[in-house]
Amino acid sequence: MNDLTALTLAEARDALKSKSISSVDITRAHLDAIERAKGLNAFVAVTAEKALTMAKASDARIAKGEAGPLEGLPIGIKDLYATLGVHTQACSHILDGFKPPYESTVTSQLWRDGAVMLGKLNMDEFAMGSSNETSYYGPVASPWLPPNWSADKARAALGGDKRGLLTPGGSSGGSASAVAARLCLAATASDTGGSIRQPAAFTGTTGIKPTYGRCSRYGMVAFASSLDQAGPIARTVRDAAIMLRSMAGYDAKDSTCVNSPVPDYEAAVGRSVKGLTIGIPREYRLDGMSGEIEALWGRGAEWLRAAGAKVVDVSLPNTRHALPAYYIVAPAEASSNLARYDGVRYGLREPGGDITELYENTRARGFGAEVRRRLMIGTYVLSAGYYDAYYVRAQKIRTLIKRDFETVFADGVDAILTPATPSPAFGIGEKGSADPVEMYLNDVFTVTVNMAGLPGLVAPAGLSAEGLPLGLQLIGRPFDEETLFAIGETIEQSAGRSKLPDAWWA
Amino acid sequence: MSVDQAAVRRIARLARIAVTDAEVPHLQDEINAILAFIEDLSAVDVEGVEPMTSVIPLKLPMREDVVTDGEIEPLILANAPLTEDGFFLVPKVVE
């Protein structure tokens, strides 16, 4: 086989099983690809030695017939998962030099199942962002070329400030870029308001945010604890299903992690969607929505109808309140979670005359502008006199949003189809510099799902007129990820697999 | 609702984030832009609606009230910027 990085996770797994390739070979191929793709800035730490040690151990287990479900498969890990003794900073300066003395539950389950760690992936600082531009380690470039750009022009920009190149989205921008650029077979990601699904849509990959409680949050750097959930980004719906099975499952160390068996998600891929009822929520048809996104949405509904599903209009009347309510709940929880970064126990420390000055200087220097802004908003909405008007009200609105979904599902709808993003990928340096809210609007279709704790999957659904990837989102009933994988596969197959960009960056 | 510059300084103090004089007007604009964005929520009728506390119906799990961890002082201190004799070091707090 010529290019081992071109295999899907499922293909690589089967090739390893039949011993036609070795884990050391496919791991080396990915480490080489990472080395050549440094300009994309997708990885913030590469663990080459560890990867090769793990790969050798995998090959030995395969030889002995003791292979796990992910045996020998090289993957990337978002920088917010604690990995024992390895760079874990959620791409923030305030966690400068932090190396956890423990492993997150999600990653420990991936290693238990035989996966090989290539390194840590770039992300927006503390997962606060929609373009990977808030990372302390700098922005990530998407492997997709901007419309009408030559490879030479893009290569030149890659060596500079990257402006004008496309963002891979965020916050899981490193994960999405690395998977689309074939630097890893799949990656872990995380999603608080759309951080798995928006980057997947921008890069022509698949991402799923499972139901809240499906994966353990133990060892994931916390942003907003009632919204955060782990999930994978992968090149196909099947690959995402394979990843999620290993990532999910009960963990006593997270009191919100649900104790119910993890299904074989891959078995749902290819299952017929005949007879399923798909809801199209009218409130997602925004004023001024691009004709292209609207057409894509209609095409998605057509594909599902052609596959035997019933498509019905539904109403989710509180949709438009979701994003503003999110910008109360998420910063509020962040201001509480990020209180731990004090310059005393780990990470960066900036001296001060007294303890308060030590805190203030450390946090001013260690947090980037977007994080500081959100912490201040969160502090404000929780402060005396404002708590009821903002935070409690937002939590009530959250109840209304969840109720909307419950009503639709009670009426017999199996899943809801929506656009994933209001537009295809935008350029680095293009959005949010004047008004932070401009960037927040990226999550308008995804954030409702976090507010209601539901599973949401984004599958690649084709290319825009300018040749950029577009995704469609499926929202499911709580813990019914299987239905999303079945429908997602139908969308992926109907759209036809788009060819990922050639390696102009290498 | 909107905030003035004094409020920006008060919030920064509560959040334990040092701000310079030059930053305050800029922060004020940004915070007010976000507050304007969430302003619409005050018009939503939430009469009689329970605030959400958990998206999934889950009873907080209980375990035996016993020590399950500990004796790992070196690991706890391993990432600290300054330690002495097994303690975290901070500026003098009590005179």
XYZ file of C-alpha atoms in Angstrom:
601
model
C 0.000 0.000 0.000
C 1.449 3.356 -1.025
C -0.083 5.935 1.238
C -1.079 4.548 4.597
C -2.438 7.936 5.671
C -5.136 7.777 2.970
C -6.866 4.857 4.721
C -9.973 5.423 6.790
C -9.875 4.258 10.404
C -12.033 1.251 9.480
C -9.832 0.341 6.501
C -6.669 0.646 8.602
C -8.214 -1.505 11.317
C -9.056 -4.234 8.816
C -5.608 -4.044 7.181
C -3.954 -4.382 10.606
C -6.192 -7.290 11.480
C -5.276 -9.131 8.285
C -1.618 -8.250 8.983
C -1.213 -6.657 5.535
C 0.213 -3.595 7.318
C 1.834 -3.064 10.711
C 1.056 -0.495 13.346
C 4.665 0.702 13.288
C 4.401 1.347 9.529
C 1.126 3.272 9.688
C 2.275 5.185 12.779
C 5.543 6.180 11.028
C 3.576 7.269 7.951
C 1.485 9.593 10.115
C 4.476 10.958 12.040
C 6.100 11.780 8.664
C 2.902 13.484 7.491
C 2.794 15.544 10.713
C 6.424 16.580 10.226
C 5.670 17.804 6.689
C 2.484 19.602 7.811
C 4.044 21.728 10.553
C 2.835 24.862 8.756
C -0.824 23.948 9.375
C -0.081 24.185 13.126
C -2.575 21.418 13.927
C -0.369 19.730 16.546
C 1.005 21.566 19.588
C 2.960 18.537 20.824
C 4.072 15.427 18.944
C 4.788 12.308 20.986
C 6.755 10.404 18.340
C 8.694 8.150 20.694
C 5.615 7.249 22.707
C 3.704 6.591 19.481
C 6.315 4.162 18.192
C 6.509 2.372 21.562
C 2.727 2.019 21.603
C 2.739 0.860 17.962
C 5.329 -1.849 18.680
C 3.266 -3.067 21.622
C 0.183 -3.118 19.380
C 1.976 -5.161 16.728
C 2.982 -7.643 19.432
C -0.615 -7.913 20.651
C -1.893 -8.370 17.102
C 0.666 -11.161 16.559
C -0.564 -12.880 19.727
C -4.194 -12.534 18.679
C -4.952 -10.135 21.535
C -5.932 -7.060 19.514
C -8.371 -4.533 20.961
C -11.019 -2.740 18.865
C -8.626 0.147 18.030
C -5.415 -1.855 18.104
C -2.497 -0.087 16.471
C -4.513 2.851 15.078
C -2.706 6.229 15.356
C -4.940 9.066 16.550
C -4.602 12.642 17.802
C -5.807 14.028 21.142
C -7.224 17.504 21.686
C -5.045 19.451 24.128
C -7.781 19.579 26.785
C -7.597 15.860 27.608
C -5.239 15.120 30.485
C -2.565 12.750 29.215
C -0.134 11.387 31.782
C 3.163 13.274 31.656
C 2.331 14.865 28.291
C 1.624 18.532 27.366
C -1.948 19.384 28.508
C -2.751 23.083 28.498
C -6.081 23.509 26.674
C -3.836 25.760 24.544
C -3.679 28.378 27.296
C -0.582 30.158 28.566
C -1.907 29.938 32.113
C -1.273 26.185 32.131
C 2.318 26.830 31.066
C 4.382 23.681 31.438
C 1.535 21.636 32.956
C 2.015 17.881 32.695
C -0.801 15.934 34.363
C 0.094 13.176 36.820
C -3.024 11.304 35.654
C -4.883 10.259 32.498
C -8.381 11.317 31.437
C -10.968 8.542 31.370
C -11.727 8.993 27.654
C -8.083 8.702 26.596
C -7.412 5.829 28.996
C -10.252 3.924 27.301
C -8.742 4.633 23.867
C -5.362 3.245 25.017
C -7.146 0.294 26.679
C -8.607 -0.510 23.251
C -5.192 -0.338 21.587
C -5.083 3.126 19.988
C -1.710 4.839 19.456
C -1.185 8.481 20.525
C 0.518 10.733 17.962
C 0.347 13.904 20.059
C -1.773 16.804 21.257
C -3.920 18.935 18.976
C -4.324 22.683 18.791
C -7.612 24.278 19.920
C -9.113 27.598 20.936
C -7.917 28.568 24.419
C -10.050 26.646 26.946
C -12.309 25.744 23.962
C -13.573 29.331 23.800
C -13.755 30.185 20.127
C -15.106 29.169 16.743
C -12.000 29.552 14.568
C -9.026 28.275 16.580
C -7.689 31.831 16.594
C -7.756 32.225 20.397
C -5.113 29.514 20.920
C -1.955 30.625 22.735
C -0.132 28.541 20.129
C -1.529 30.488 17.197
C -4.194 29.748 14.618
C -4.583 26.473 12.726
C -4.961 26.499 8.952
C -7.503 24.308 7.231
C -6.112 21.982 4.566
C -8.831 23.313 2.245
C -7.525 26.057 -0.065
C -9.407 29.366 -0.055
C -11.440 29.853 -3.267
C -9.206 30.825 -6.208
C -5.989 30.506 -4.220
C -3.024 28.724 -5.761
C -0.987 26.268 -3.715
C 1.995 28.637 -3.957
C 0.046 31.544 -2.519
C -1.263 29.343 0.305
C 2.206 27.993 1.087
C 3.513 31.546 1.353
C 0.690 32.490 3.758
C 1.376 29.370 5.825
C 4.892 30.611 6.518
C 3.547 34.039 7.564
C 0.639 35.077 9.763
C -1.777 32.727 7.934
C -4.264 35.538 7.271
C -6.633 34.725 4.439
C -6.143 30.986 4.734
C -9.293 29.210 5.875
C -9.912 28.449 9.516
C -10.790 24.827 10.294
C -13.386 26.186 12.741
C -13.183 25.803 16.488
C -12.719 25.094 19.145
C -11.562 21.650 17.927
C -9.708 23.219 14.991
C -6.540 21.179 15.383
C -8.579 17.970 15.501
C -10.553 18.839 12.360
C -7.543 20.095 10.399
C -5.412 17.080 11.321
C -8.139 14.585 10.378
C -8.891 16.321 7.053
C -5.170 16.663 6.250
C -4.651 12.955 7.008
C -2.233 13.597 9.873
C -4.137 11.119 12.073
C -6.834 8.524 11.403
C -9.228 10.209 13.832
C -9.085 12.572 16.780
C -10.740 13.304 20.074
C -12.552 16.627 20.298
C -14.995 18.259 22.700
C -18.165 20.289 22.284
C -19.663 22.916 24.595
C -21.619 24.937 22.000
C -20.603 23.417 18.661
C -16.857 22.820 18.999
C -16.968 19.355 17.419
C -19.681 19.925 14.841
C -18.737 23.315 13.363
C -15.099 22.286 12.677
C -16.330 18.996 11.176
C -18.636 20.950 8.845
C -15.823 23.353 7.863
C -13.385 20.573 6.967
C -15.605 17.948 5.311
C -15.211 15.533 8.210
C -17.691 13.845 10.563
C -18.146 14.781 14.189
C -20.544 13.724 16.887
C -21.329 15.311 20.223
C -23.019 12.493 22.103
C -25.738 12.882 24.723
C -24.621 14.694 27.874
C -23.455 11.980 30.265
C -22.463 9.486 27.561
C -18.706 10.105 27.986
C -16.860 10.769 31.213
C -15.592 14.316 31.658
C -12.947 13.163 34.149
C -9.602 14.592 33.082
C -11.043 16.974 30.507
C -10.118 20.594 31.224
C -13.483 22.062 32.243
C -15.116 24.988 30.408
C -18.870 24.841 31.165
C -19.572 21.663 33.080
C -23.302 21.355 32.304
C -22.619 21.660 28.548
C -19.179 20.065 27.938
C -19.134 16.677 26.278
C -16.429 14.568 24.620
C -16.721 13.204 21.103
C -14.691 12.259 18.041
C -13.889 13.892 14.703
C -13.203 11.356 11.963
C -13.169 11.084 8.180
C -16.334 9.011 7.848
C -19.508 8.352 9.801
C -18.356 4.764 10.332
C -15.015 5.927 11.745
C -16.777 8.277 14.164
C -18.958 5.367 15.322
C -15.886 3.205 15.948
C -14.221 5.982 17.962
C -17.275 6.815 20.054
C -17.739 3.224 21.177
C -14.338 3.327 22.854
C -14.702 6.863 24.221
C -18.134 6.359 25.820
C -19.043 4.508 28.973
C -19.670 4.743 32.693
C -17.090 6.239 35.015
C -17.596 6.636 38.754
C -15.178 9.593 38.689
C -17.748 11.769 36.860
C -21.004 12.027 38.810
C -22.874 13.088 35.633
C -21.693 10.078 33.615
C -24.535 7.694 32.887
C -24.358 4.033 33.785
C -25.876 2.345 30.764
C -24.311 -0.081 28.292
C -22.489 1.345 25.260
C -24.006 -0.009 22.047
C -21.930 -1.203 19.091
C -22.415 2.042 17.186
C -20.747 0.696 14.068
C -23.532 -1.872 13.740
C -25.953 1.037 13.244
C -23.949 2.329 10.255
C -25.690 0.991 7.182
C -28.936 0.309 9.023
C -31.925 1.356 6.908
C -33.589 4.691 7.590
C -36.804 3.462 5.996
C -39.834 4.397 8.060
C -37.986 6.912 10.229
C -39.561 10.319 10.743
C -37.226 13.287 10.208
C -38.200 16.721 11.516
C -37.316 19.966 9.733
C -37.519 22.804 12.281
C -38.880 25.972 10.710
C -37.155 28.241 13.225
C -33.778 27.219 11.806
C -34.656 29.005 8.566
C -32.947 32.266 9.504
C -33.523 35.657 7.935
C -30.804 36.324 5.434
C -29.712 32.685 5.341
C -27.517 31.929 2.348
C -29.374 30.327 -0.549
C -26.656 27.754 -0.760
C -27.169 26.547 2.821
C -30.922 26.454 2.304
C -30.506 24.411 -0.885
C -28.161 22.000 0.896
C -30.706 21.520 3.656
C -33.438 20.774 1.104
C -31.153 18.323 -0.670
C -30.512 16.517 2.626
C -34.244 16.143 3.201
C -34.628 14.801 -0.357
C -31.917 12.183 0.183
C -33.623 10.924 3.314
C -37.021 10.871 1.607
C -35.491 8.888 -1.252
C -34.102 6.432 1.319
C -37.611 5.830 2.657
C -37.791 8.258 5.575
C -40.772 10.476 6.226
C -39.890 14.171 6.357
C -42.137 16.482 8.385
C -42.072 20.136 9.391
C -41.654 20.727 13.114
C -41.494 23.744 15.376
C -38.906 24.536 18.058
C -40.240 27.941 19.090
C -37.531 28.840 21.634
C -34.638 28.311 19.226
C -33.753 31.978 18.915
C -33.232 32.299 22.666
C -30.655 29.516 22.779
C -27.567 31.454 21.736
C -28.113 34.453 24.064
C -28.938 32.095 26.959
C -25.797 30.112 26.159
C -23.753 33.308 26.493
C -24.983 33.570 30.069
C -24.752 29.935 31.156
C -21.391 29.090 29.558
C -19.429 32.148 30.790
C -21.019 31.796 34.255
C -19.853 28.209 34.570
C -16.482 29.128 33.072
C -15.939 31.894 35.616
C -16.439 29.318 38.345
C -14.377 26.542 36.700
C -11.464 28.788 35.772
C -11.188 30.229 39.284
C -8.717 27.394 39.908
C -6.012 29.079 37.822
C -4.395 31.133 40.541
C -0.650 30.878 39.946
C -0.222 28.796 43.088
C -0.878 25.148 42.335
C 0.107 24.724 38.677
C 1.006 26.607 35.542
C 1.986 30.228 35.115
C 2.770 32.508 38.058
C 3.234 36.249 37.798
C 4.596 37.826 40.980
C 2.574 40.381 42.946
C 2.997 42.391 46.138
C 0.270 40.434 47.911
C -1.836 37.357 47.219
C -4.573 39.264 45.359
C -2.032 40.934 43.110
C -0.451 37.545 42.458
C -3.852 36.221 41.322
C -4.674 39.294 39.259
C -1.323 39.498 37.511
C -1.192 35.778 36.821
C -4.694 35.721 35.352
C -4.198 38.914 33.325
C -1.035 37.531 31.763
C -2.088 33.888 31.503
C -5.543 34.208 29.928
C -6.010 35.483 26.392
C -8.423 38.280 25.457
C -11.430 36.076 24.637
C -11.108 34.063 27.849
C -10.752 37.232 29.957
C -13.843 38.677 28.291
C -15.942 35.586 28.975
C -14.747 35.321 32.563
C -15.774 38.916 33.145
C -19.220 38.343 31.595
C -19.607 35.212 33.716
C -18.545 37.044 36.854
C -20.999 39.844 36.083
C -24.042 37.614 35.491
C -23.347 35.730 38.723
C -22.693 38.833 40.814
C -25.019 40.002 43.572
C -28.139 41.654 42.189
C -27.809 40.154 38.705
C -27.940 36.423 39.433
C -31.735 36.106 39.089
C -32.059 38.473 36.153
C -29.431 36.689 34.109
C -28.353 33.262 35.290
C -31.601 31.909 36.743
C -33.556 33.318 33.791
C -31.160 31.644 31.332
C -31.578 28.314 33.125
C -35.368 28.671 32.847
C -35.033 29.362 29.138
C -32.943 26.234 28.929
C -35.890 24.290 30.325
C -38.078 25.791 27.569
C -35.571 24.820 24.874
C -35.406 21.248 26.128
C -39.213 21.106 26.315
C -39.433 22.100 22.628
C -37.339 19.078 21.680
C -39.258 16.750 24.010
C -42.531 17.787 22.389
C -41.221 17.093 18.891
C -39.804 13.698 19.874
C -43.041 12.784 21.688
C -44.883 13.479 18.438
C -42.962 10.621 16.831
C -40.000 12.398 15.280
C -36.892 10.177 15.334
C -34.315 12.831 14.440
C -34.109 16.456 13.385
C -32.237 17.659 10.288
C -30.674 21.138 10.243
C -27.773 22.960 8.603
C -24.556 22.662 10.625
C -23.290 26.217 10.127
C -24.627 29.447 8.602
C -21.785 29.486 6.032
C -18.788 27.525 4.784
C -15.386 28.162 6.402
C -14.234 31.784 6.627
C -10.723 33.169 6.545
C -8.236 33.565 9.377
C -8.416 37.167 10.617
C -11.802 37.733 8.972
C -14.267 37.646 11.885
C -14.827 38.863 15.409
C -12.067 41.440 15.718
C -14.486 44.358 16.077
C -17.489 42.630 17.652
C -17.160 39.349 19.592
C -20.819 38.538 18.877
C -20.062 38.161 15.147
C -17.989 35.077 15.967
C -20.581 33.712 18.402
C -23.200 33.534 15.619
C -21.311 30.575 14.123
C -22.881 28.351 16.742
C -26.486 29.366 16.075
C -27.483 25.881 14.792
C -25.412 23.799 17.188
C -25.792 25.450 20.577
C -29.418 24.363 21.161
C -28.212 20.770 21.280
C -25.835 21.459 24.183
C -28.472 23.480 26.014
C -30.812 20.461 25.834
C -28.087 17.830 26.401
C -28.993 15.969 23.206
C -26.753 14.102 20.740
C -25.829 15.930 17.533
C -23.944 14.569 14.528
C -22.528 16.519 11.596
C -21.929 14.595 8.381
C -20.238 15.897 5.230
C -22.952 16.766 2.700
C -21.075 18.086 -0.298
C -19.271 21.201 -1.486
C -20.295 24.818 -1.892
C -20.256 26.510 -5.328
C -16.749 27.699 -4.423
C -15.644 24.181 -3.599
C -15.702 24.347 0.202
C -17.148 21.593 2.389
C -20.620 21.906 3.903
C -22.167 19.771 6.626
C -25.636 18.822 7.763
C -26.551 18.296 11.394
C -28.748 15.565 12.839
C -30.175 15.969 16.326
C -31.391 12.855 18.123
C -33.273 11.669 21.162
C -31.241 11.319 24.358
C -28.878 8.308 24.093
C -30.064 7.435 20.593
C -26.733 8.015 18.862
C -27.347 4.860 16.827
C -30.152 6.461 14.826
C -27.871 9.428 14.087
C -25.159 7.114 12.764
C -27.699 5.320 10.541
C -29.054 8.570 9.092
C -25.586 10.155 8.932
C -24.339 7.285 6.812
C -27.286 7.770 4.429
C -26.372 11.457 4.048
C -22.693 10.689 3.536
C -23.449 8.056 0.904
C -26.055 10.196 -0.865
C -23.723 13.206 -0.985
C -20.898 11.071 -2.288
C -17.521 11.205 -0.589
C -15.784 14.493 -1.470
C -12.116 14.172 -2.266
C -10.030 15.699 0.498
C -7.528 18.348 -0.622
C -4.121 17.265 -1.938
C -1.199 17.943 0.369
C -0.246 21.408 -0.913
C 1.182 22.215 2.525
C 3.785 19.447 2.538
C -28.489 46.767 30.794
C -25.027 48.162 30.225
C -21.932 48.705 32.331
C -19.903 51.859 32.942
C -16.153 51.999 33.432
C -16.402 51.721 37.211
C -18.443 48.548 36.798
C -15.839 47.130 34.406
C -13.153 47.673 37.051
C -15.352 46.125 39.735
C -16.041 43.038 37.592
C -12.343 42.673 36.781
C -11.548 42.854 40.476
C -14.167 40.188 41.286
C -12.760 37.983 38.509
C -9.219 38.597 39.840
C -7.978 39.836 36.476
C -5.722 42.906 36.440
C -6.782 45.508 33.865
C -4.863 48.567 32.717
C -6.495 51.990 32.264
C -6.007 51.662 28.524
C -7.969 48.383 28.437
C -11.052 49.598 30.278
C -12.897 51.498 27.489
C -12.306 48.647 25.056
C -13.549 46.045 27.559
C -16.547 48.214 28.314
C -17.542 48.236 24.622
C -17.109 44.491 24.271
C -19.010 43.645 27.435
C -21.820 45.990 26.445
C -22.000 44.397 22.989
C -22.487 41.015 24.651
C -24.993 42.397 27.159
C -26.977 43.911 24.269
C -26.942 40.523 22.571
C -28.461 38.793 25.617
C -30.861 41.654 26.393
C -33.779 40.103 24.429
C -34.070 37.357 27.008
C -35.627 39.746 29.484
C -38.764 39.738 27.295
C -39.222 35.940 27.389
C -42.114 34.734 29.529
C -40.592 32.344 32.065
C -43.427 32.539 34.597
C -43.737 29.207 36.404
C -40.825 27.598 34.519
C -38.364 25.622 36.613
C -34.702 26.520 36.050
C -32.784 23.622 34.589
C -30.391 21.941 36.974
C -29.579 18.832 34.945
C -30.246 17.969 31.288
C -30.531 14.278 32.090
C -32.709 12.842 34.839
C -29.984 11.649 37.146
C -29.849 11.093 40.866
C -26.591 12.256 42.318
C -24.713 9.017 42.966
C -23.502 8.426 46.499
C -20.545 6.334 47.611
C -19.188 5.169 50.935
C -17.781 8.081 52.933
C -14.253 6.706 53.029
C -10.809 7.882 51.965
C -10.117 6.577 48.449
C -7.030 8.565 47.540
C -4.046 10.286 49.079
C -0.382 9.863 49.993
C 0.587 11.436 46.680
C 2.128 14.683 47.891
C 4.922 14.706 45.283
C 2.349 14.358 42.474
C 0.179 17.138 43.898
C 3.166 19.490 44.108
C 4.830 18.406 40.858
C 3.292 21.181 38.750
C 3.458 23.988 41.325
C 5.523 27.024 40.329
C 6.889 27.477 43.883
C 6.977 25.043 46.812
C 8.889 24.649 50.044
C 8.969 21.725 52.495
C 5.910 20.151 50.891
C 3.848 23.338 50.809
C 2.642 25.654 48.054
C 4.290 29.067 48.448
C 2.272 32.308 48.364
C 3.106 35.892 49.333
C 2.776 36.625 53.048
C -0.959 36.741 53.916
C -0.888 37.258 57.707
C 1.281 40.008 59.219
